[in-house]
Short mmCIF file of C-alpha atoms in Angstrom, two decimals:
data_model
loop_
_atom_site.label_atom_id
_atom_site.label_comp_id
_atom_site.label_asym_id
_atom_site.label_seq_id
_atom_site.Cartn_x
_atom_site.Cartn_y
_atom_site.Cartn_z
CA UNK A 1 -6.03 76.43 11.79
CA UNK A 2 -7.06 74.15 14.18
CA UNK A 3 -7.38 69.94 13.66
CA UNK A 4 -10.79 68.31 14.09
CA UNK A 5 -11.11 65.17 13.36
CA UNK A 6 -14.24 63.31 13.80
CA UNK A 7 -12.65 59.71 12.97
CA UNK A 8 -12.00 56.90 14.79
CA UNK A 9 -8.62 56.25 13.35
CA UNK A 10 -6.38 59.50 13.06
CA UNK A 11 -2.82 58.95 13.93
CA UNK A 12 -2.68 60.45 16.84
CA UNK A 13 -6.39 61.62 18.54
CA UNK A 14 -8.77 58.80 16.28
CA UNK A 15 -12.00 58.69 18.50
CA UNK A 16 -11.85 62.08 21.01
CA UNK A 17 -14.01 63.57 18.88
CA UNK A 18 -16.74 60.45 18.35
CA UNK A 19 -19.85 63.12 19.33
CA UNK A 20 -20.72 66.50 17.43
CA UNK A 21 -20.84 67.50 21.31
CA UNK A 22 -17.20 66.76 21.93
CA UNK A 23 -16.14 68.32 18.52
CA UNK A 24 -18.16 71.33 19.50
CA UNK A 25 -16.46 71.55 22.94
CA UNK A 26 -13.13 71.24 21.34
CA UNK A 27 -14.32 73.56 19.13
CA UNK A 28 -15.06 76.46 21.53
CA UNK A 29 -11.68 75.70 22.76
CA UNK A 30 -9.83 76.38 20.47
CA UNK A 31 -11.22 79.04 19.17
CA UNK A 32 -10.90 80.49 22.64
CA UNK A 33 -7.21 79.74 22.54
CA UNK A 34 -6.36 81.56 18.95
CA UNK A 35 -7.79 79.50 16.15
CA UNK A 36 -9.19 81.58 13.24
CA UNK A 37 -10.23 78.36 10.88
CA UNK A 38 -12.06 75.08 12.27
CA UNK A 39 -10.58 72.23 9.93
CA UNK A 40 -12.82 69.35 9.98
CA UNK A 41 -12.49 66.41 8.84
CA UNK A 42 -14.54 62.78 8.49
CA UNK A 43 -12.23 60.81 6.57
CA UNK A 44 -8.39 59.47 8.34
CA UNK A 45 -5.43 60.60 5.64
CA UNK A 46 -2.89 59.62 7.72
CA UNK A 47 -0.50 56.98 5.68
CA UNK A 48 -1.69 53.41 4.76
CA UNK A 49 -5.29 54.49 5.93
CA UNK A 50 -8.54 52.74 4.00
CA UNK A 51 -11.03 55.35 2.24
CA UNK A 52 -14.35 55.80 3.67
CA UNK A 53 -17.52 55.49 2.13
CA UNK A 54 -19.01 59.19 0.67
CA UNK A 55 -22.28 58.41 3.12
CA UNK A 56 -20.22 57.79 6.20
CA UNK A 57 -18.07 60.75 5.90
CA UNK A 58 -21.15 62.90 5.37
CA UNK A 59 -22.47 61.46 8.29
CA UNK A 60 -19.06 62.49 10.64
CA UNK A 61 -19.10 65.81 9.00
CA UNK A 62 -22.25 67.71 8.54
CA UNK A 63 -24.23 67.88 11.76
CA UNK A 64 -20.94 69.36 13.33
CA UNK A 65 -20.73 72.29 10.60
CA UNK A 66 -24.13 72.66 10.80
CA UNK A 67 -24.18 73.09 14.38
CA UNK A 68 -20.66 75.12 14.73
CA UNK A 69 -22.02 77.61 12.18
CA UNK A 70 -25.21 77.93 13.49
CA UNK A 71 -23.07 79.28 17.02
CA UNK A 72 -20.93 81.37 15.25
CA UNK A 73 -17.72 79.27 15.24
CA UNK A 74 -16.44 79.74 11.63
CA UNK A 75 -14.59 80.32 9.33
CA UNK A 76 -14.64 76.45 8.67
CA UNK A 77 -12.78 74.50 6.35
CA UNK A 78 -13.62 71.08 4.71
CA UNK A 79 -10.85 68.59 5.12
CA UNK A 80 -11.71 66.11 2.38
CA UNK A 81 -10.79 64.39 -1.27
CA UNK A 82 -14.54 63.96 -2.14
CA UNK A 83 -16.27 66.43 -4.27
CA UNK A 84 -19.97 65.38 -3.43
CA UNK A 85 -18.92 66.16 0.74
CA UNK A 86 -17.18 69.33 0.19
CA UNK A 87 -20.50 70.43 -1.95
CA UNK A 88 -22.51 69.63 0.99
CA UNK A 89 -20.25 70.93 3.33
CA UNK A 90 -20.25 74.02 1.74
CA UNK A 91 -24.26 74.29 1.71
CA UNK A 92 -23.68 73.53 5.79
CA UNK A 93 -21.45 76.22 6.29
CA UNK A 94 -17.91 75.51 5.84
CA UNK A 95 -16.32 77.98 3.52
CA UNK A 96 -12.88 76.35 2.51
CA UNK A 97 -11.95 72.89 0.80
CA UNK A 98 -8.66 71.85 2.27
CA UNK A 99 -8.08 69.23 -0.71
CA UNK A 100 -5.09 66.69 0.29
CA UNK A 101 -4.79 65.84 -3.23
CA UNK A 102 -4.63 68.85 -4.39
CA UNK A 103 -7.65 68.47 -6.53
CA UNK A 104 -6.42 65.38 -8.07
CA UNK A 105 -8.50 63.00 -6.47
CA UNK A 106 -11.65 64.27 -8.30
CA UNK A 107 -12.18 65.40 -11.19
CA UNK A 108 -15.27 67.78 -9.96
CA UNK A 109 -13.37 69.11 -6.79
CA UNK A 110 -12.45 72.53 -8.68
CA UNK A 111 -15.92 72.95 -10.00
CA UNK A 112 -17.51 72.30 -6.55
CA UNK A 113 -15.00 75.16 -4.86
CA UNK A 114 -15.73 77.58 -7.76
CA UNK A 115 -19.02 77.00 -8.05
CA UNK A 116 -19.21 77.55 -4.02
CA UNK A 117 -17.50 80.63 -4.21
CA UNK A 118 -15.00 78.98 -1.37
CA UNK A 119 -11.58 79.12 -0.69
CA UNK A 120 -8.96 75.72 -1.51
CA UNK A 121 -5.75 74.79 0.39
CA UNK A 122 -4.29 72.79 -2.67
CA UNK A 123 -1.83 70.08 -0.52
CA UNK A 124 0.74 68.26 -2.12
CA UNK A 125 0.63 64.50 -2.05
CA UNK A 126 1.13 61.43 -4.50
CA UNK A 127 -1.21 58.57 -4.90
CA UNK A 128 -3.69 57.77 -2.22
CA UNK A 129 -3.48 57.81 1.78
CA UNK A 130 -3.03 53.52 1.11
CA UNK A 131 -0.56 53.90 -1.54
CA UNK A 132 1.61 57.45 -0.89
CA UNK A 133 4.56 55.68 1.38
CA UNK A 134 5.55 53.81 -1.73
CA UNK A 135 5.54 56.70 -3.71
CA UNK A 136 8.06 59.09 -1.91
CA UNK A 137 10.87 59.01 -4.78
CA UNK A 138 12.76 62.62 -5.64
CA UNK A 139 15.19 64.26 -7.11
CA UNK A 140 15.20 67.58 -5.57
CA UNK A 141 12.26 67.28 -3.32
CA UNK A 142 11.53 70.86 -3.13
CA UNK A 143 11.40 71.49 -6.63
CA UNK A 144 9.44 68.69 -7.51
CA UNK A 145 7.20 69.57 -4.94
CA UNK A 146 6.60 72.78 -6.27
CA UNK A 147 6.05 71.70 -9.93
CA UNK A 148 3.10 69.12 -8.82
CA UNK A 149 1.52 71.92 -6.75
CA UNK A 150 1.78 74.55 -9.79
CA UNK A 151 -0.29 71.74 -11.43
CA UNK A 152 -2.70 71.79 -8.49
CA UNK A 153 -2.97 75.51 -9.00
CA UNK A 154 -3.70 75.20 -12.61
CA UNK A 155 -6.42 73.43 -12.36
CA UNK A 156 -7.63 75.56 -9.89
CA UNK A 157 -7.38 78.57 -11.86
CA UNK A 158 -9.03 76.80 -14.83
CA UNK A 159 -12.23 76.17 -13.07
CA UNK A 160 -12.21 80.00 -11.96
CA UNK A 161 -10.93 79.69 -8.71
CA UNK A 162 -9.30 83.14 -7.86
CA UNK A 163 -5.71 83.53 -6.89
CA UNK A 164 -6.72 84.88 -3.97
CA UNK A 165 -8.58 82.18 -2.83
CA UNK A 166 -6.05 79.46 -2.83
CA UNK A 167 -3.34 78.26 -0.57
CA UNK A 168 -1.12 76.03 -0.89
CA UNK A 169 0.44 73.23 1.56
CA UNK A 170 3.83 70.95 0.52
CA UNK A 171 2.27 68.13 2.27
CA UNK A 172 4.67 67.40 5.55
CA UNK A 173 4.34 63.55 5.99
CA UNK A 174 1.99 63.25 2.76
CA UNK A 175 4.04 60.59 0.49
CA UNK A 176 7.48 62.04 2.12
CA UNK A 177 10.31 60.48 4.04
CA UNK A 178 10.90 62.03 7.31
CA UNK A 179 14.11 63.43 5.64
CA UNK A 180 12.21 65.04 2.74
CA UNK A 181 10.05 66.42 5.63
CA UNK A 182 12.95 68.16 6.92
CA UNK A 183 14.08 69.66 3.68
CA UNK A 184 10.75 70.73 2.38
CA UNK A 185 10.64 72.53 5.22
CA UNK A 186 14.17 73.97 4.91
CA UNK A 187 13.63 75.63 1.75
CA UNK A 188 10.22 76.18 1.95
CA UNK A 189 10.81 79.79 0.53
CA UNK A 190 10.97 78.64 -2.95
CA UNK A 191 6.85 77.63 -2.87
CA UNK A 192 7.06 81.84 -2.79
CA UNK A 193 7.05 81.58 -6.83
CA UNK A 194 3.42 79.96 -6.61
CA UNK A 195 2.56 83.33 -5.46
CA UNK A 196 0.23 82.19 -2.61
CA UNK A 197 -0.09 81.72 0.87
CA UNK A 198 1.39 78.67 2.49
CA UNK A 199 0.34 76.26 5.21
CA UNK A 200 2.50 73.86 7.03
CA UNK A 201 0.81 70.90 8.90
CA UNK A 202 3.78 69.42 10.60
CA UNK A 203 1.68 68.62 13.76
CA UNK A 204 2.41 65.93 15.61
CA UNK A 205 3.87 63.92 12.53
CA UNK A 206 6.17 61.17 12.05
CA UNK A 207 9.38 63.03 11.29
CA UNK A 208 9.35 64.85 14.39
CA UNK A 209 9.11 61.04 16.19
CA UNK A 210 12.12 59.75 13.98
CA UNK A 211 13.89 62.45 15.68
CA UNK A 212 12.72 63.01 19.34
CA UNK A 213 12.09 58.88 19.57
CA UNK A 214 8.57 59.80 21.31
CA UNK A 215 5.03 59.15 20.34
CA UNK A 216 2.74 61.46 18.74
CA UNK A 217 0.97 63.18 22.03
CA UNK A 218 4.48 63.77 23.27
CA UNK A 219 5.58 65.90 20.25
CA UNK A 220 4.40 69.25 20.79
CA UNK A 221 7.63 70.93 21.47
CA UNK A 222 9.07 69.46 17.70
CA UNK A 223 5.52 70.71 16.35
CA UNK A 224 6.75 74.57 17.83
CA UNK A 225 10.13 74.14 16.49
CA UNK A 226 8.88 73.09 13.37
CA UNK A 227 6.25 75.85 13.18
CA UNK A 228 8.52 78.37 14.45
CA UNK A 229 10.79 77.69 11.62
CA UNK A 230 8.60 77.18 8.99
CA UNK A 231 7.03 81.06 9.96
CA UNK A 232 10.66 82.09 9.44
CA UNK A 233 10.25 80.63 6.12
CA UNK A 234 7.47 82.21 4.84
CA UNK A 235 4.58 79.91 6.24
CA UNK A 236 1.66 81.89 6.92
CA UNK A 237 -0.98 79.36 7.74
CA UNK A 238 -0.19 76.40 10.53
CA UNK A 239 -2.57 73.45 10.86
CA UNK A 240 -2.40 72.15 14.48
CA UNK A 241 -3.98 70.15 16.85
CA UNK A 242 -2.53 72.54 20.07
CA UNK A 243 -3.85 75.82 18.97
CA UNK A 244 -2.66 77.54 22.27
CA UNK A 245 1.65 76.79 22.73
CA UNK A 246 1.66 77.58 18.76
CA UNK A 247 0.25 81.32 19.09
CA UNK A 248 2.53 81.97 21.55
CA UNK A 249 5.12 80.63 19.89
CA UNK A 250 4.34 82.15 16.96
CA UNK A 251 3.59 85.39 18.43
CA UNK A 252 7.04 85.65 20.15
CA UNK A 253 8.89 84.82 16.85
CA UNK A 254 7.19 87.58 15.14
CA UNK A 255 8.60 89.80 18.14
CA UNK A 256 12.22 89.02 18.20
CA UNK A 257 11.83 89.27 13.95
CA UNK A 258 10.41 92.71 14.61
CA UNK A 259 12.42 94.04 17.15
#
């Protein structure tokens, strides 16, 4: 799954996508280089970031998916917390919701994705993008973890979402230390009970700066560790911004596993 974000203040590449011509050229690239799903987004998660207004992110979002589809770049997923965008989005084209809440946010998230016949990525996270650093306070991280997304998949099964449909994400970085980062990703194994796929976005994040000391466009080989790892633990999904290094990596894993 490959990052697009058309904001001008992501953590790491705010503003390189400002034009639905430079998202579509990134686009094409990465699709060239391995992607199977487009993840676009209009609206900055990263932590401590201010919410955008429902018009503006409609107005980052739908020409591109629009335009992508219309060329045949999809599948595409909807990276948002807003129920009235991912219904639009997925009248443009996009076919999956990748909810950061975990349908929390809004209440008529789960309808939108049922009604739409799409597919959800339910991510794990606590409070809001402005509020989640404060709210990083566990027992045993990984269980906890996996109780609050077994609520996420409740509600999506209650709105007639099917099983099949959903994925499910622990939220690397998403109201988590750096060492609860680490450890979700350690025994990421037991988010096998929720008995769907899982995606890992470790990409470029914060933990992997705590421990290499560099800054976020410097941390692609601790975004292939982590990747590489996280496949070993049962990840099957990996949301990235360097679609290229991670299929190889990813690719050679699965080699030395199968030989």
């Amino acid at each position: 799954m490959a990052i697009l974000n058309l904001t001008p203040d992501s953590f790491s590449d705010g503003g390189d996508l400002a034009t639905t011509e430079a998202a579509l050229r990134a686009a094409r690239a990465a699709k060239e280089d391995g992607a199977v799903i487009l993840d676009v987004g209009g609206e900055s998660t990263r932590p401590g970031a201010d919410p955008v207004s429902t018009e503006e992110e409609l107005k980052r979002v739908l020409p591109f998916i629009r335009m992508a589809t219309s060329k045949g770049l999809g599948p595409i997923s909807i990276d948002t917390r807003n129920a009235r965008v991912a219904e639009k989005a997925l009248r443009a084209g996009a076919g999956i919701v990748n909810d950061v809440s975990g349908l929390k946010h809004d209440p008529g998230m789960a309808t939108v994705v049922a009604a739409g016949g799409a597919g959800v990525v339910l991510s794990h996270m606590r409070g809001t993008p402005a509020t989640m650093r404060s709210l990083a306070t566990y027992g045993d991280v990984a269980a906890e973890v996996r109780e609050e997304l077994e609520q996420s998949l409740g509600l999506a099964l209650d709105a007639g979402i099917p099983r099949e449909k959903i994925v499910v994400d622990p939220g690397i970085g998403f109201a988590k230390t750096g060492a609860q980062s680490l450890a979700l990703l350690k025994g990421l194994g037991s988010l096998g009970a929720l008995k769907c796929p899982i995606l890992v976005g470790p990409s470029r994040k914060s933990f992997l700066g705590e421990i290499a000391g560099v800054p976020p466009v410097e941390r692609l080989p601790g975004t292939i560790a982590a990747c590489v790892l996280a496949y070993h633990n049962g990840a099957k999904i990996f949301r990235v911004h360097d679609v290229a290094p991670i299929v190889q990596a990813l690719g050679v894993a699965q080699a030395i596993l199968d030989a």
